[in-house]
Short mmCIF file of C-alpha atoms in Angstrom, two decimals:
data_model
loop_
_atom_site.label_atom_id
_atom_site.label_comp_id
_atom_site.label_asym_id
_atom_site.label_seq_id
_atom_site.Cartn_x
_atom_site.Cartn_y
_atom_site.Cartn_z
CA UNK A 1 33.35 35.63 81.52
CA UNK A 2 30.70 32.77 80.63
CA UNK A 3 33.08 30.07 81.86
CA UNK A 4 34.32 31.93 85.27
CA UNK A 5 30.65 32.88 86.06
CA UNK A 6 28.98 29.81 85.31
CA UNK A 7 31.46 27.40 87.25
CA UNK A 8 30.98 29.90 90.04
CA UNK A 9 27.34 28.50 90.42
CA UNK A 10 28.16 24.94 89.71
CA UNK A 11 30.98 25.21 92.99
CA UNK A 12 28.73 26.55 94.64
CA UNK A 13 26.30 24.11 94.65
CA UNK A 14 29.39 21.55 95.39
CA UNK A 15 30.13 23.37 98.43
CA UNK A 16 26.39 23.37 99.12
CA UNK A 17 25.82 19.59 98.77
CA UNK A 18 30.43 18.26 99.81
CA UNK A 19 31.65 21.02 101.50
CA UNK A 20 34.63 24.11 100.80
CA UNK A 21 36.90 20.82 99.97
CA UNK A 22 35.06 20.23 96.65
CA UNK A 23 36.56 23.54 95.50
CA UNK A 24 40.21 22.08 96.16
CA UNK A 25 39.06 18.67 94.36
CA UNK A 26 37.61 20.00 91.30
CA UNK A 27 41.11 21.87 90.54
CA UNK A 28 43.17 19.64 91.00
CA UNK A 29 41.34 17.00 88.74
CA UNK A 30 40.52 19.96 86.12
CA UNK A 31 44.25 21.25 85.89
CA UNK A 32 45.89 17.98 86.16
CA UNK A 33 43.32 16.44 83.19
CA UNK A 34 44.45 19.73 81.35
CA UNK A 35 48.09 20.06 81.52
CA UNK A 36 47.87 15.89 80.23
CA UNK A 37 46.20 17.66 77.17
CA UNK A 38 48.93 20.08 77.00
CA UNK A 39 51.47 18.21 77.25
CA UNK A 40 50.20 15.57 74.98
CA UNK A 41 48.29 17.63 71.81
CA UNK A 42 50.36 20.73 72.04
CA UNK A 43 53.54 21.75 70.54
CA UNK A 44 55.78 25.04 71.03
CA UNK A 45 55.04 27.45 68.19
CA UNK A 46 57.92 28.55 66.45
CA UNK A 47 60.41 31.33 66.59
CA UNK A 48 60.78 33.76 64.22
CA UNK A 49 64.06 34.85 63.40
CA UNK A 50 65.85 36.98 65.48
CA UNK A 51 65.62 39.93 62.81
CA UNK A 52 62.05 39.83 62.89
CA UNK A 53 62.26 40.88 66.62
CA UNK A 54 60.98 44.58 66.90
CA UNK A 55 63.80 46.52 69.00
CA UNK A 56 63.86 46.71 72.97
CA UNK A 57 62.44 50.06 74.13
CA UNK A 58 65.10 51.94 76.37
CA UNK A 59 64.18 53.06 79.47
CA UNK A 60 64.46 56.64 78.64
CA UNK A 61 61.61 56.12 75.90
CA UNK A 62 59.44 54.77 78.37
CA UNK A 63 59.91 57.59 80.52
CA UNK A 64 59.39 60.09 78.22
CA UNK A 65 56.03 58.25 76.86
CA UNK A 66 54.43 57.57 80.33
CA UNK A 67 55.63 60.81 81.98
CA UNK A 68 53.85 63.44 79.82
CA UNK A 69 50.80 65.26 79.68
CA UNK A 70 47.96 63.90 81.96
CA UNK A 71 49.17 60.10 81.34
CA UNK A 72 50.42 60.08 84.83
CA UNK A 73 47.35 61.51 86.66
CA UNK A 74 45.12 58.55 84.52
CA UNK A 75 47.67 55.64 85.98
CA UNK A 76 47.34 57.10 89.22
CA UNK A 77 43.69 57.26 88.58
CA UNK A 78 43.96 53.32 87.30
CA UNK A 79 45.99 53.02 90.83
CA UNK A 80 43.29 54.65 93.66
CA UNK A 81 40.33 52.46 91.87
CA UNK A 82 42.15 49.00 91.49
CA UNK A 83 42.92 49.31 95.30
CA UNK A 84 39.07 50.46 95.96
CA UNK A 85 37.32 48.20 93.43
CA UNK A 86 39.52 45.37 95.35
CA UNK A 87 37.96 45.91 98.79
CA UNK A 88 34.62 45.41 97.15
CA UNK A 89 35.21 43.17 94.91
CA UNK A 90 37.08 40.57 96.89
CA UNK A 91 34.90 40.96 100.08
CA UNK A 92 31.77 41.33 98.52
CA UNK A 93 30.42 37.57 98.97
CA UNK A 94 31.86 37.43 102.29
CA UNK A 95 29.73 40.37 103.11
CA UNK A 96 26.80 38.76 102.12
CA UNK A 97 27.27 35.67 103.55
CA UNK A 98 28.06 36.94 106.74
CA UNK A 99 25.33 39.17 106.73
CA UNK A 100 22.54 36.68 105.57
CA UNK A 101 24.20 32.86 107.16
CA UNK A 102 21.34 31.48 104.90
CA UNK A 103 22.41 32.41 101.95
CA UNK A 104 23.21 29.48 99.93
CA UNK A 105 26.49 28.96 98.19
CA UNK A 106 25.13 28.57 94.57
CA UNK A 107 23.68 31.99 95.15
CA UNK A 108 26.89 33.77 95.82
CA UNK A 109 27.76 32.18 92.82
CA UNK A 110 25.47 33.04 90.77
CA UNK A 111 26.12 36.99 91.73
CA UNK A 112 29.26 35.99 89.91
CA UNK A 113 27.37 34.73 86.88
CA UNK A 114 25.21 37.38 86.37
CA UNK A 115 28.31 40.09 86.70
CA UNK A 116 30.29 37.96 84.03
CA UNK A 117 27.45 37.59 81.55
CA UNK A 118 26.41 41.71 81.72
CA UNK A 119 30.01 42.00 80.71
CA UNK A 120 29.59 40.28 77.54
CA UNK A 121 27.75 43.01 75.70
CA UNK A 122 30.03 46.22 76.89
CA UNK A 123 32.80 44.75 75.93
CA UNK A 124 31.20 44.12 72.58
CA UNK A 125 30.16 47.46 71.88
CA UNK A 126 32.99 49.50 74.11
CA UNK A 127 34.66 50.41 70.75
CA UNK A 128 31.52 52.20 69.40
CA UNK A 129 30.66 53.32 72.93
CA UNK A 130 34.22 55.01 73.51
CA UNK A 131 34.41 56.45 69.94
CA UNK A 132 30.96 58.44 70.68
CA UNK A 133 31.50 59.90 73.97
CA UNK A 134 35.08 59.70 74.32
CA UNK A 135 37.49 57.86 77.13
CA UNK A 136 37.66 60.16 79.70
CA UNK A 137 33.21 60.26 79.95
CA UNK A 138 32.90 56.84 79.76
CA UNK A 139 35.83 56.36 82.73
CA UNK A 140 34.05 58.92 85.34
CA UNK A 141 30.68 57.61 84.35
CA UNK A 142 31.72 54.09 85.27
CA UNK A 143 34.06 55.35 88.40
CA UNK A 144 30.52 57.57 89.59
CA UNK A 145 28.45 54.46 88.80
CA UNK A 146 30.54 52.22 91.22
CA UNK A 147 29.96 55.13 94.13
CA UNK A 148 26.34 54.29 93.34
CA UNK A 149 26.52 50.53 93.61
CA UNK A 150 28.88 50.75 96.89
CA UNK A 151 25.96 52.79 98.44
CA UNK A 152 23.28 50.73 97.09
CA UNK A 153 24.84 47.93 98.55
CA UNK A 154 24.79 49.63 102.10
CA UNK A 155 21.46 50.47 101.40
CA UNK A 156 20.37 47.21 101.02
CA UNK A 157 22.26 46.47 103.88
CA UNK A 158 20.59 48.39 106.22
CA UNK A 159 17.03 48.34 104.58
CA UNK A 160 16.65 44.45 104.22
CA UNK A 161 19.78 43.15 107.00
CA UNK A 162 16.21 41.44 109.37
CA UNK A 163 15.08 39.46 106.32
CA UNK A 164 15.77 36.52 105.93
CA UNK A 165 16.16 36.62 102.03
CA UNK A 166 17.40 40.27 102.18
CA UNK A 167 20.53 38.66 100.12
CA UNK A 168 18.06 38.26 96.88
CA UNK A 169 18.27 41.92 96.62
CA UNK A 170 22.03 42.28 95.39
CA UNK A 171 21.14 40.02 92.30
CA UNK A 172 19.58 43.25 91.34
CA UNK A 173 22.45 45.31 91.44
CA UNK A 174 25.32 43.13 89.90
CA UNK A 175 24.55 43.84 86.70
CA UNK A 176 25.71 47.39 86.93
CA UNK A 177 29.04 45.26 87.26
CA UNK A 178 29.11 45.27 83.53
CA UNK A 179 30.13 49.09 83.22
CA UNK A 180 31.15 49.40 86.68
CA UNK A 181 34.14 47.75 85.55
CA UNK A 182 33.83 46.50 81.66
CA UNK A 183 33.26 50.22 80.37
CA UNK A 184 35.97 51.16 82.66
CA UNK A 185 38.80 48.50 81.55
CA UNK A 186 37.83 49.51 77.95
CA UNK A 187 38.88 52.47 78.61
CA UNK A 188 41.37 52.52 80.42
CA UNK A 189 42.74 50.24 77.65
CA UNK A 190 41.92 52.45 75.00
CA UNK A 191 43.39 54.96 76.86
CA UNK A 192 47.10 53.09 77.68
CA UNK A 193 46.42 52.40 73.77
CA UNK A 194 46.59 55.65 72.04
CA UNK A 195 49.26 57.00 74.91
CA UNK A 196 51.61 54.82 73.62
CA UNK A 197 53.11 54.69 69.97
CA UNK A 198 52.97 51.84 68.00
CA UNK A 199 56.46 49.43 69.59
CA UNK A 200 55.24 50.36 73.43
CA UNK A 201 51.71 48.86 72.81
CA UNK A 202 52.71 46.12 75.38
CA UNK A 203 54.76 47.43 77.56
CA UNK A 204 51.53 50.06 78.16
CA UNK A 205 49.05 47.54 78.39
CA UNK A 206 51.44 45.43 81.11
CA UNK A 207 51.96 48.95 82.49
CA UNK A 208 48.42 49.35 83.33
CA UNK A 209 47.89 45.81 83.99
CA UNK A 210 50.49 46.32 86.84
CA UNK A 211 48.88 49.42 87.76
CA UNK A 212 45.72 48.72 88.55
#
């Protein structure tokens, strides 16, 4: 989270000061310098034997694990707010930027930084957090939170659009990022977790990976 959010500002201020080409530049030159690490310091681990392999789940185990109860209805939940949160989430600079030109690059940037770092300290205490109140509060209290910050945002929107640093105002409300969508990943992990027994572990967390 630290290292997406803070190179989010730093880009920023390269498109700012060399244009959207500096974003190109810098990853090339920062994969290329490490994949030479990789391929130079690293080695393969090694394999186990093939008896130490834990047993392919059939198909028909999978089915009968992710088709009972309410498990469906929560991966269809996990479907209907990955496509939402995506709308928002992937056109939420543009939005900004279109609607304030001034805004400055760094500055969408740092909306990024300040999202990331918020995160930090839910997923740190998500454990205790879920434990408490249980995965199914703490997944419609994020959910209702992000109907809040979608409407905040078109408050803003239409409250501050004629100033000229109207855009400050969203700084405001990106923390609320941090459960918006760290509370609600921990539990929808912690969810996908206990659905599943003990040799489907990862095949439930892909499964929700996939979903959402």
């Amino acid at each position: 989270a630290v290292g997406w959010g803070t190179m989010a500002v730093v880009m920023g201020a390269c498109v700012d000061a060399f244009g959207f080409s500096s974003i190109f530049l810098a990853y090339a030159i920062g994969t290329g310098i490490s994949s030479l690490i990789v391929s130079t310091r690293f080695e393969d681990p090694k394999r186990g034997g093939e008896d130490d392999a834990p047993p392919s789940p059939s198909k028909r185990s999978l089915w009968r694990v992710f088709s009972r109860g309410a498990v469906p209805l929560y991966f269809l939940n996990f479907f209907v707010h990955g496509c939402l949160a995506a709308f928002v989430e992937s056109y939420l600079l543009l939005y900004v930027a279109t609607r304030w030109p001034a805004t400055p690059s760094w500055f969408l940037g740092a909306l990024t930084l300040v999202a990331a770092v918020f995160e930090i300290p839910v997923f740190l205490y998500a454990g205790d957090v879920l434990r408490r109140y249980g995965v199914r509060r703490c997944l419609v209290a994020a959910q209702l939170l992000f109907v809040a910050r979608c409407a905040a945002y078109a408050y803003v929107a239409a409250r501050a659009g004629d100033q000229t640093r109207g855009y400050l105002w969203f700084l405001l409300l990106e923390p609320s990022h941090a459960v918006t969508f760290a509370m609600m990943w921990s539990a929808a992990v912690e969810y996908a977790r206990t659905a599943a027994p003990p040799e489907l572990q990862g095949t439930a967390q892909a499964l929700l990976r996939g979903t959402y």
